[in-house]
């Protein structure tokens, strides 16, 4: 537990104000996308999270690592369930199905992703069935006490020797007491000709964000929309890499009808259906106005397997095909494929990252020697407008390429890296693709064998992140963007904590973490230009970035106070901003350094906005408490 912390030698108490004078010009143009989001399949953030499918193990997909099973399913009535691999499966991608055998009213029930949220709204369901049956099906949502929350009859179209899809709608009349609910699908066993039926791809969706079919969970998308991310880095992360070369994330298996997506073993202890695939990622970007940062597989798997130079062409070509699929006109081979599956309009891709953390898993020597350059040269030659990024900065970055820097550390260590980008060389744009305070200051070295660090972001960790982010904001011409990682966690099954958002099957309990509040505040106060400042004091315990939003002419000061023994008085002037100018000053504080926002709990972040006026000399005078984050923006 996070109950102790060490202080950096930054303790200070204040009498006189820290005087900060911000110049009118001379800063950097912000080319940074600033704050974004990162998505990979971890913590059931997609499956059982953002991806709104409510049925767990809907198509009995399996892999060598996670064999097909009846996980999450149980028999209803006097029936037995058996997993089958039939000679005539639903599709080659979905070879497994369940056979339900029994007499009387029989069927199967699913417990969802550790519960199903039931409220008065429209649930859209479907299933495939095979076998001669003259009765009807009943689809229901049931409480843990057996109360029927919604039910509907579905006339059978089922026949022998053919898979037939059935669709239905469920509309509960009231909100369930909790999310401890199940879905059941039953039929009359006496009206089957063989005494059993085969089922596959049993699906149920609540209303989704923008009402997209196969879409996203609304409450989580709302939390993201409120955060205002400017980019999305996907699909990983370790999940892109796969445990083995064969187990890599294969973009072409994530597109098209759901019955043609085979699923795969994630690198995070569970299988995924791939219902959340490449097109869904792009639609997610469209829906939230995020710039896609597409990561392509780069010849390294997590078990250390590396594609030899002589065999790399196939994978380079695969990455080019993926980019063509997304961006090519319908006259190109893969643009035509995109159109064929319902998306004639091309997307725009401005950033492509080659791999993930290629300095790990013994990947660095091959990445430096031939892997990165092979992808970089091929992508840049065909798509000169794309900014290609290396997945590390531990190398000589060639030409116009950029790099990606990840930082999981203690709050103290985040603070010591405040000035990292002030004198950063080489001069290449850097994505801060995974940033989080994970462990308390006294934790010693991070134990990477146990990725259950702090349960949630905690306040002093968030302040440490704020200081690091301010260092990046001061260099917003060098930083492509910054994102917390990992982004989400389903509290009922997670592999890595902390995350920016935490949730369970009950949307009313989603927790926006302390760090969510930091990112949201900084995201909603965007500086188009930094402005240089001089100060009476060196940085620490007050850290800040100064600039202007040229679109609104609002002058902006962003700050964090880390480990001060007293409130820090500030006297702030912006050259050209005169007496009487009004500004909004927002200060975030929390009850104690270890306060966290927990699933189902109240928000502990206190956000207070006051209006202040510039004094005689145009100075804004205010005090910032220890362990606070602040933004002042002139009106
Ligand atoms: O975000 C969790 C993991 O941390 C990512 O998959 C990986 O890139 C990093 O090591």
XYZ file of C-alpha atoms and ligand atoms in Angstrom:
645
model
C 0.000 0.000 0.000
C 1.084 3.530 -0.641
C 1.523 4.807 2.846
C 5.026 6.241 2.858
C 6.918 8.544 0.622
C 10.346 10.129 0.530
C 10.750 13.771 -0.192
C 13.190 15.020 -2.753
C 15.449 17.668 -1.215
C 13.106 20.371 -2.413
C 11.505 21.441 0.807
C 10.976 25.139 1.020
C 8.862 27.587 2.889
C 7.875 30.915 1.524
C 7.769 34.452 2.650
C 8.241 36.489 -0.504
C 6.287 35.627 -3.611
C 7.869 33.774 -6.495
C 7.885 36.490 -9.133
C 7.379 35.259 -12.679
C 7.549 37.604 -15.669
C 6.380 36.163 -18.949
C 7.691 37.746 -22.162
C 5.511 38.688 -25.100
C 7.383 36.599 -27.651
C 10.301 34.293 -28.108
C 8.807 30.908 -27.223
C 8.054 27.843 -29.280
C 5.130 27.071 -31.527
C 3.243 24.135 -30.071
C 3.355 21.410 -32.675
C 2.467 18.855 -30.018
C -0.878 17.116 -30.119
C -0.440 17.438 -26.386
C -2.593 14.945 -24.496
C -3.968 11.784 -26.013
C -4.996 8.243 -25.266
C -3.353 4.855 -25.569
C -5.207 1.646 -26.280
C -4.177 -1.950 -26.297
C -6.005 -5.013 -25.082
C -5.045 -5.101 -21.401
C -7.127 -5.169 -18.210
C -10.235 -6.028 -20.295
C -10.212 -2.413 -21.348
C -11.489 -3.334 -24.806
C -13.142 -6.737 -24.391
C -15.411 -6.253 -21.404
C -14.663 -2.547 -21.353
C -14.856 0.005 -24.104
C -16.086 -2.560 -26.608
C -19.719 -2.675 -25.590
C -20.377 -6.404 -26.209
C -22.044 -7.766 -23.066
C -21.603 -11.496 -23.704
C -18.301 -12.958 -22.563
C -16.858 -15.789 -24.665
C -19.545 -15.188 -27.279
C -18.016 -17.434 -29.935
C -15.974 -19.957 -27.935
C -12.787 -18.746 -29.603
C -9.613 -20.429 -28.507
C -5.890 -20.541 -29.071
C -3.025 -22.766 -28.007
C -2.503 -20.439 -25.064
C -6.173 -20.138 -24.091
C -8.037 -23.162 -25.456
C -11.690 -22.828 -26.384
C -13.918 -23.290 -23.337
C -17.368 -22.726 -21.897
C -16.066 -19.997 -19.618
C -18.891 -17.611 -18.525
C -21.608 -20.024 -19.737
C -23.894 -22.290 -17.706
C -26.717 -24.644 -18.545
C -30.355 -23.635 -18.026
C -33.038 -26.199 -17.107
C -32.397 -29.905 -17.570
C -29.798 -29.404 -20.245
C -26.174 -30.161 -20.861
C -23.700 -27.987 -22.729
C -20.857 -29.416 -24.741
C -18.178 -27.645 -26.670
C -17.923 -28.916 -30.232
C -15.692 -28.484 -33.230
C -18.089 -29.448 -35.992
C -17.243 -30.533 -39.511
C -19.538 -27.740 -40.718
C -18.725 -24.812 -38.412
C -20.208 -21.329 -38.601
C -17.033 -20.169 -40.379
C -13.399 -21.123 -40.655
C -12.607 -18.295 -38.267
C -15.084 -19.600 -35.682
C -14.706 -23.393 -35.687
C -16.096 -24.008 -32.185
C -19.686 -23.926 -31.027
C -21.810 -25.130 -28.136
C -24.302 -27.953 -28.334
C -27.277 -27.606 -25.977
C -29.084 -30.848 -25.307
C -32.091 -31.526 -23.076
C -35.789 -31.923 -22.658
C -38.349 -29.310 -21.711
C -37.297 -25.643 -21.589
C -33.537 -25.723 -21.834
C -30.781 -23.371 -22.837
C -27.693 -21.526 -21.744
C -26.901 -18.470 -19.672
C -23.988 -16.044 -19.723
C -22.683 -14.032 -16.783
C -21.318 -11.250 -18.975
C -18.081 -9.517 -18.160
C -18.638 -10.148 -14.459
C -22.148 -8.772 -14.577
C -24.467 -7.114 -17.060
C -25.777 -3.590 -16.663
C -29.553 -3.557 -17.065
C -31.553 -0.353 -17.346
C -34.498 0.901 -19.449
C -32.838 1.069 -22.851
C -32.728 -0.989 -26.024
C -30.440 -4.047 -26.050
C -29.701 -5.455 -29.509
C -28.956 -9.165 -29.670
C -28.297 -11.931 -32.150
C -27.179 -15.552 -32.291
C -26.473 -18.257 -34.823
C -28.131 -21.646 -34.425
C -28.072 -24.900 -36.337
C -30.567 -27.764 -36.030
C -34.168 -28.415 -36.969
C -36.453 -26.662 -34.482
C -40.131 -25.748 -34.767
C -40.596 -23.806 -31.515
C -39.444 -20.347 -30.535
C -36.432 -19.083 -28.583
C -36.635 -16.924 -25.483
C -33.950 -14.333 -24.831
C -33.972 -12.790 -21.342
C -32.078 -10.647 -18.900
C -32.343 -11.967 -15.352
C -31.354 -10.644 -11.948
C -29.300 -12.731 -9.516
C -32.542 -13.658 -7.738
C -34.097 -14.879 -10.983
C -36.286 -11.832 -11.572
C -37.017 -11.404 -15.277
C -35.778 -7.917 -16.155
C -36.547 -8.202 -19.857
C -37.633 -11.023 -22.119
C -38.611 -11.601 -25.719
C -39.637 -14.489 -27.935
C -37.751 -15.109 -31.165
C -39.504 -17.174 -33.834
C -37.300 -20.009 -34.988
C -35.885 -20.024 -38.507
C -33.540 -22.801 -37.469
C -32.995 -25.715 -39.822
C -30.808 -28.790 -39.915
C -27.359 -28.490 -41.499
C -27.281 -24.722 -41.798
C -26.266 -21.902 -39.508
C -29.055 -19.331 -39.360
C -28.722 -15.966 -37.655
C -31.560 -14.756 -35.409
C -31.936 -11.232 -34.117
C -33.853 -9.799 -31.181
C -34.336 -6.719 -29.029
C -34.663 -6.614 -25.257
C -36.140 -3.570 -23.524
C -36.095 -3.678 -19.707
C -38.765 -1.530 -18.069
C -36.711 -0.557 -15.034
C -33.146 -0.285 -13.854
C -31.861 -3.405 -12.104
C -30.808 -3.100 -8.450
C -27.205 -3.881 -9.410
C -25.250 -5.266 -12.341
C -25.187 -8.800 -10.982
C -27.396 -9.944 -13.870
C -27.232 -12.632 -16.532
C -28.411 -13.215 -20.080
C -30.228 -16.416 -20.970
C -31.285 -18.027 -24.220
C -33.738 -20.925 -24.009
C -35.795 -23.154 -26.291
C -38.184 -26.097 -26.038
C -36.058 -29.241 -26.337
C -39.078 -31.354 -27.261
C -39.531 -29.382 -30.500
C -36.064 -30.132 -31.848
C -35.733 -33.080 -34.195
C -32.411 -34.317 -32.770
C -32.852 -33.386 -29.103
C -30.227 -30.664 -29.284
C -29.217 -27.459 -31.078
C -25.839 -25.910 -31.873
C -25.205 -22.231 -31.059
C -22.464 -19.768 -31.880
C -21.681 -16.035 -31.886
C -24.254 -15.099 -29.270
C -24.119 -11.343 -28.915
C -25.857 -8.583 -26.979
C -25.122 -4.861 -27.127
C -26.535 -1.963 -25.119
C -26.893 1.387 -26.912
C -23.425 2.401 -28.056
C -21.611 5.700 -28.498
C -23.043 7.406 -31.608
C -25.274 4.332 -31.965
C -22.628 2.505 -33.937
C -23.307 -1.193 -34.527
C -20.524 -3.234 -32.901
C -19.739 -0.027 -31.022
C -18.377 1.342 -27.791
C -19.664 1.582 -24.221
C -21.216 4.991 -23.678
C -20.093 5.854 -20.143
C -16.451 5.089 -20.864
C -16.554 7.004 -24.127
C -18.138 9.910 -22.247
C -15.264 9.868 -19.747
C -12.849 9.959 -22.688
C -14.806 12.670 -24.500
C -14.768 14.799 -21.349
C -11.008 14.297 -21.131
C -10.662 15.610 -24.692
C -7.809 13.404 -25.985
C -6.212 14.669 -29.186
C -4.723 11.384 -30.375
C -5.009 7.640 -29.955
C -1.998 5.340 -30.023
C -3.090 1.794 -30.912
C -3.104 -1.234 -30.883
C -0.266 -1.356 -28.369
C 1.755 -1.793 -26.399
C 2.824 -5.330 -25.785
C -0.406 -6.549 -27.308
C 0.756 -5.426 -30.749
C 3.916 -7.485 -30.390
C 2.300 -10.765 -29.329
C 3.962 -13.474 -27.274
C 5.327 -15.093 -30.433
C 5.739 -14.028 -34.042
C 2.687 -16.079 -34.941
C 0.777 -14.523 -32.049
C 1.305 -10.929 -33.242
C -1.638 -8.570 -33.776
C -2.602 -9.268 -37.394
C -4.572 -6.317 -38.719
C -6.208 -8.297 -41.519
C -7.804 -10.681 -38.988
C -9.482 -7.795 -37.167
C -11.651 -6.532 -40.049
C -14.889 -7.523 -41.774
C -17.896 -9.463 -40.436
C -17.529 -10.718 -36.869
C -17.926 -14.306 -38.004
C -14.710 -13.922 -39.989
C -12.595 -12.714 -37.063
C -10.813 -15.629 -35.421
C -9.826 -13.947 -32.175
C -6.382 -14.291 -30.638
C -4.487 -14.705 -27.423
C -3.663 -11.307 -26.015
C -0.376 -10.849 -24.208
C -2.377 -10.066 -21.079
C -3.730 -13.388 -19.813
C -6.928 -13.685 -21.804
C -8.207 -14.228 -25.316
C -9.824 -11.470 -27.362
C -12.553 -11.818 -29.986
C -11.067 -9.053 -32.171
C -14.519 -7.468 -32.305
C -12.661 -4.259 -31.530
C -10.540 -4.208 -34.658
C -8.729 -1.810 -36.943
C -11.879 -0.202 -38.373
C -13.410 0.191 -34.919
C -10.227 1.939 -33.745
C -10.521 4.375 -36.636
C -14.203 5.007 -35.945
C -13.287 5.655 -32.334
C -10.780 8.271 -33.543
C -13.487 9.780 -35.769
C -16.000 9.866 -32.935
C -13.718 11.678 -30.498
C -11.772 13.782 -32.997
C -8.502 11.992 -32.194
C -5.483 11.808 -34.482
C -4.595 8.141 -35.041
C -1.049 7.060 -34.152
C -0.943 3.666 -35.806
C 1.576 1.161 -34.473
C 2.650 -1.494 -36.981
C 4.245 -4.809 -36.110
C 8.020 -4.577 -36.449
C 9.476 -8.086 -36.379
C 9.860 -8.598 -32.619
C 7.729 -10.776 -30.344
C 7.767 -10.674 -26.566
C 9.443 -14.070 -26.262
C 12.459 -12.531 -27.967
C 11.818 -14.025 -31.417
C 13.103 -11.648 -34.064
C 12.451 -11.859 -37.798
C 15.813 -12.224 -39.579
C 16.713 -9.531 -42.072
C 16.286 -11.894 -45.007
C 12.655 -12.573 -44.033
C 11.589 -9.076 -43.044
C 10.149 -7.940 -46.401
C 6.888 -9.801 -45.860
C 6.228 -7.850 -42.660
C 7.277 -4.519 -44.144
C 4.881 -5.159 -47.011
C 2.179 -6.127 -44.526
C 2.582 -2.761 -42.789
C 2.351 -0.973 -46.163
C -0.786 -2.981 -46.935
C -2.287 -1.958 -43.596
C -1.597 1.718 -44.316
C -3.043 1.317 -47.822
C -6.110 -0.357 -46.338
C -6.675 2.714 -44.174
C -5.637 5.486 -46.525
C -5.666 4.163 -50.097
C -8.244 5.100 -52.720
C -10.749 2.458 -53.718
C -8.604 1.885 -56.816
C -5.849 0.366 -54.721
C -5.929 -3.301 -53.725
C -6.389 -2.700 -50.016
C -8.449 0.473 -50.411
C -10.836 -1.683 -52.439
C -10.913 -4.212 -49.601
C -11.848 -1.415 -47.190
C -14.660 -0.336 -49.532
C -15.832 -3.920 -49.857
C -16.342 -4.196 -46.119
C -18.332 -0.973 -46.057
C -15.860 1.909 -45.744
C -15.219 3.523 -49.121
C -13.885 6.785 -47.668
C -10.195 6.638 -46.819
C -8.902 7.802 -43.472
C -5.910 10.059 -42.949
C -2.878 8.674 -41.136
C -0.162 11.163 -40.195
C 1.782 9.074 -37.661
C 3.003 5.501 -37.828
C 5.019 3.950 -35.026
C 7.239 0.999 -35.856
C 6.755 -1.620 -33.141
C 6.663 -1.150 -29.410
C 9.504 -0.844 -26.923
C 11.996 -2.432 -29.304
C 14.800 -1.778 -26.843
C 13.336 -4.616 -24.731
C 12.971 -8.364 -25.303
C 16.499 -8.411 -26.777
C 15.194 -6.474 -29.739
C 17.478 -3.468 -29.773
C 20.416 -4.771 -31.784
C 18.239 -5.973 -34.687
C 16.067 -2.847 -34.453
C 19.142 -0.665 -34.750
C 20.790 -2.846 -37.390
C 17.979 -3.415 -39.889
C 14.433 -3.626 -38.573
C 13.638 0.038 -37.996
C 15.362 1.255 -41.148
C 13.533 -1.297 -43.308
C 10.121 -0.028 -42.131
C 11.176 3.618 -42.035
C 12.579 3.599 -45.570
C 9.625 1.747 -47.065
C 6.940 3.817 -45.321
C 8.660 7.132 -45.987
C 9.220 6.254 -49.652
C 5.560 5.434 -50.256
C 4.045 7.912 -47.800
C 6.392 10.907 -47.489
C 3.821 12.851 -45.433
C 3.712 10.251 -42.690
C 5.782 10.952 -39.597
C 7.412 7.615 -38.795
C 8.308 6.968 -35.173
C 10.809 4.575 -33.673
C 9.437 2.812 -30.619
C 12.411 3.847 -28.484
C 14.902 6.670 -28.129
C 17.780 4.286 -27.327
C 19.209 4.532 -30.811
C 20.408 6.946 -33.451
C 17.148 8.072 -34.951
C 17.555 8.521 -38.705
C 16.367 11.294 -41.029
C 12.948 12.728 -40.285
C 11.949 9.936 -37.916
C 10.849 10.511 -34.350
C 11.022 8.374 -31.238
C 8.821 7.171 -28.397
C 9.747 7.485 -24.738
C 7.955 5.573 -21.962
C 8.211 6.396 -18.291
C 6.774 4.332 -15.448
C 8.370 5.542 -12.264
C 8.072 7.029 -8.794
C 6.771 10.570 -8.302
C 10.254 11.767 -7.269
C 11.785 10.370 -10.438
C 9.129 11.993 -12.592
C 10.035 15.304 -10.999
C 13.761 14.860 -11.591
C 12.967 14.458 -15.308
C 11.208 17.833 -15.468
C 14.052 19.342 -17.515
C 14.671 16.273 -19.670
C 13.526 17.984 -22.866
C 15.106 21.391 -22.263
C 18.387 20.258 -23.763
C 17.195 17.207 -25.563
C 19.241 15.810 -28.361
C 19.083 14.402 -30.933
C 16.706 16.876 -32.413
C 13.861 14.550 -33.366
C 10.218 14.770 -32.355
C 9.390 12.530 -29.409
C 6.128 10.880 -28.482
C 5.644 10.357 -24.761
C 3.621 7.256 -25.489
C 3.277 5.767 -22.005
C 3.633 7.895 -18.895
C 2.547 7.078 -15.353
C 3.651 7.303 -11.771
C 3.290 3.694 -10.737
C 5.024 3.228 -7.408
C 5.562 5.229 -4.242
C 8.873 6.940 -3.636
C 10.177 4.362 -1.194
C 9.450 1.362 -3.404
C 13.008 0.730 -4.569
C 13.438 -0.657 -8.059
C 10.276 -1.402 -9.979
C 9.474 -5.094 -9.987
C 8.410 -5.741 -13.569
C 7.328 -9.284 -12.721
C 4.455 -7.820 -10.766
C 2.585 -5.148 -12.667
C 0.070 -4.567 -9.899
C 1.623 -1.320 -8.754
C -0.555 1.225 -7.015
C -4.214 0.232 -7.284
C -5.221 3.624 -8.689
C -3.356 6.829 -9.521
C -2.816 8.598 -6.227
C -2.488 12.279 -5.576
C 1.264 12.725 -5.070
C 1.854 10.436 -8.051
C -0.434 12.661 -10.098
C 1.534 15.719 -8.961
C 4.778 14.007 -10.026
C 3.203 13.371 -13.441
C 2.077 17.006 -13.613
C 5.650 18.202 -13.092
C 6.914 15.902 -15.856
C 4.094 17.037 -18.176
C 4.989 20.677 -17.518
C 8.546 19.945 -18.644
C 7.073 18.561 -21.878
C 4.722 21.553 -22.281
C 7.715 23.897 -22.063
C 9.096 22.005 -25.074
C 5.885 21.568 -27.008
C 7.727 21.997 -30.296
C 9.687 18.790 -29.648
C 6.966 16.587 -28.178
C 4.468 14.923 -30.501
C 2.089 14.185 -27.673
C 1.792 12.700 -24.225
C -0.445 9.973 -22.899
C -0.996 8.137 -19.676
C -0.791 4.330 -19.932
C -2.325 1.926 -19.621
C -5.595 3.722 -20.000
C -8.361 1.588 -18.553
C -8.910 -1.335 -16.213
C -11.866 -3.556 -15.501
C -11.641 -4.081 -11.784
C -13.035 -7.610 -12.109
C -10.097 -8.816 -14.179
C -6.997 -6.735 -14.629
C -3.317 -7.324 -15.178
C -1.841 -3.885 -14.646
C -2.681 -1.045 -12.318
C -2.860 1.949 -12.021
C -4.841 3.229 -15.001
C -6.431 6.522 -15.969
C -9.973 5.149 -15.761
C -11.242 2.184 -13.759
C -14.589 0.538 -14.084
C -16.695 -2.565 -13.662
C -19.883 -3.732 -15.355
C -21.882 -0.992 -13.622
C -21.444 2.297 -15.529
C -22.506 4.258 -12.448
C -19.297 3.202 -10.695
C -16.672 4.255 -13.244
C -13.815 6.115 -11.558
C -12.096 9.057 -13.224
C -8.717 8.948 -11.527
C -6.754 11.791 -9.969
C -4.558 11.730 -13.089
C -7.662 11.957 -15.305
C -8.342 15.305 -13.618
C -4.786 16.471 -14.326
C -4.914 15.497 -18.002
C -8.371 16.972 -18.409
C -7.337 20.334 -16.924
C -4.195 20.561 -19.042
C -5.994 19.358 -22.184
C -8.682 21.986 -21.862
C -6.129 24.783 -21.569
C -4.109 24.435 -24.717
C -1.256 26.842 -25.446
C -0.556 27.360 -29.131
C 2.804 28.984 -28.222
C 5.013 28.833 -25.209
C 6.319 32.166 -23.930
C 9.656 32.441 -22.095
C 9.570 33.500 -18.459
C 12.090 34.809 -15.967
C 11.668 34.212 -12.278
C 13.010 35.208 -8.893
C 13.312 31.525 -7.991
C 14.621 28.363 -9.581
C 12.156 25.580 -10.393
C 11.077 23.553 -7.390
C 8.898 23.262 -5.446
C 6.951 25.374 -7.957
C 7.123 24.042 -11.520
C 5.364 25.750 -14.388
C 4.974 26.380 -18.104
C 3.836 29.656 -19.631
C 2.327 30.559 -22.975
C -0.594 31.858 -24.953
C -3.475 30.509 -26.943
C -3.224 32.603 -30.098
C -6.734 31.688 -31.153
C -8.279 33.383 -28.122
C -5.326 35.545 -27.015
C -5.661 33.984 -23.580
C -2.384 33.986 -21.659
C -1.832 30.765 -19.780
C 0.185 29.670 -16.766
C 0.184 25.988 -15.806
C 1.832 24.879 -12.585
C 2.306 22.196 -9.972
C 3.697 22.411 -6.461
C 5.619 19.337 -5.373
C 6.836 19.006 -1.803
C 6.746 22.484 -0.353
C 6.424 23.019 3.381
C 4.173 26.001 2.836
C 1.805 27.572 0.363
C 3.720 29.171 -2.505
C 2.803 32.814 -3.115
C 3.066 33.735 -6.786
C 3.216 37.112 -8.502
C 2.752 36.552 -12.209
C 2.887 39.073 -15.037
C 2.481 38.649 -18.755
C 4.116 41.357 -20.845
C 1.344 43.331 -22.532
C -1.375 42.165 -20.123
C -2.399 45.180 -18.071
C -4.082 46.155 -14.863
C -7.623 44.911 -14.361
C -7.346 41.999 -16.796
C -9.446 39.126 -15.537
C -8.265 35.545 -15.347
C -9.699 32.210 -14.263
C -7.527 30.438 -11.762
C -8.277 26.731 -11.310
C -6.543 24.873 -8.504
C -6.753 21.114 -7.994
C -6.049 19.716 -4.529
C -6.766 16.491 -2.678
C -7.245 15.634 0.989
C -3.926 13.809 1.333
C -0.957 12.685 -0.787
C -2.300 9.139 -1.023
C -5.911 9.967 -1.848
C -7.267 8.025 -4.827
C -10.446 7.962 -6.866
C -11.814 4.458 -6.501
C -14.413 2.526 -8.477
C -17.808 3.187 -6.899
C -16.359 5.938 -4.685
C -16.715 9.702 -4.588
C -14.354 12.024 -6.472
C -11.688 13.212 -4.013
C -10.159 15.811 -6.317
C -11.190 19.267 -5.245
C -11.313 21.600 -8.252
C -11.835 25.240 -7.443
C -12.016 27.979 -10.068
C -11.920 31.616 -9.001
C -11.805 34.769 -11.019
C -8.916 37.081 -10.208
C -7.894 40.485 -11.561
C -4.449 41.786 -12.461
C -3.174 44.473 -10.044
C -1.583 47.843 -10.737
C 1.409 46.464 -12.583
C -0.562 43.788 -14.346
C 0.408 41.226 -11.728
C -1.752 38.278 -10.791
C -1.208 37.442 -7.121
C -2.266 34.117 -5.691
C -1.054 31.299 -3.487
C -0.701 27.680 -4.481
C -0.916 25.038 -1.757
C 1.575 22.216 -1.469
C 0.662 19.297 -3.740
C -1.547 21.322 -6.014
C -1.976 21.659 -9.760
C -3.073 24.981 -11.207
C -3.990 26.700 -14.428
C -4.425 30.442 -14.789
C -5.916 31.620 -18.076
C -6.656 35.258 -18.847
C -10.090 35.994 -20.232
O 0.900 -0.136 -20.779
C 1.290 -1.381 -20.313
C 2.526 -1.912 -21.004
O 3.647 -1.199 -20.601
C 2.541 -1.761 -22.505
O 1.891 -2.799 -23.132
C 3.999 -1.801 -22.818
O 4.286 -1.059 -23.979
C 4.639 -1.224 -21.593
O 5.688 -1.998 -21.163
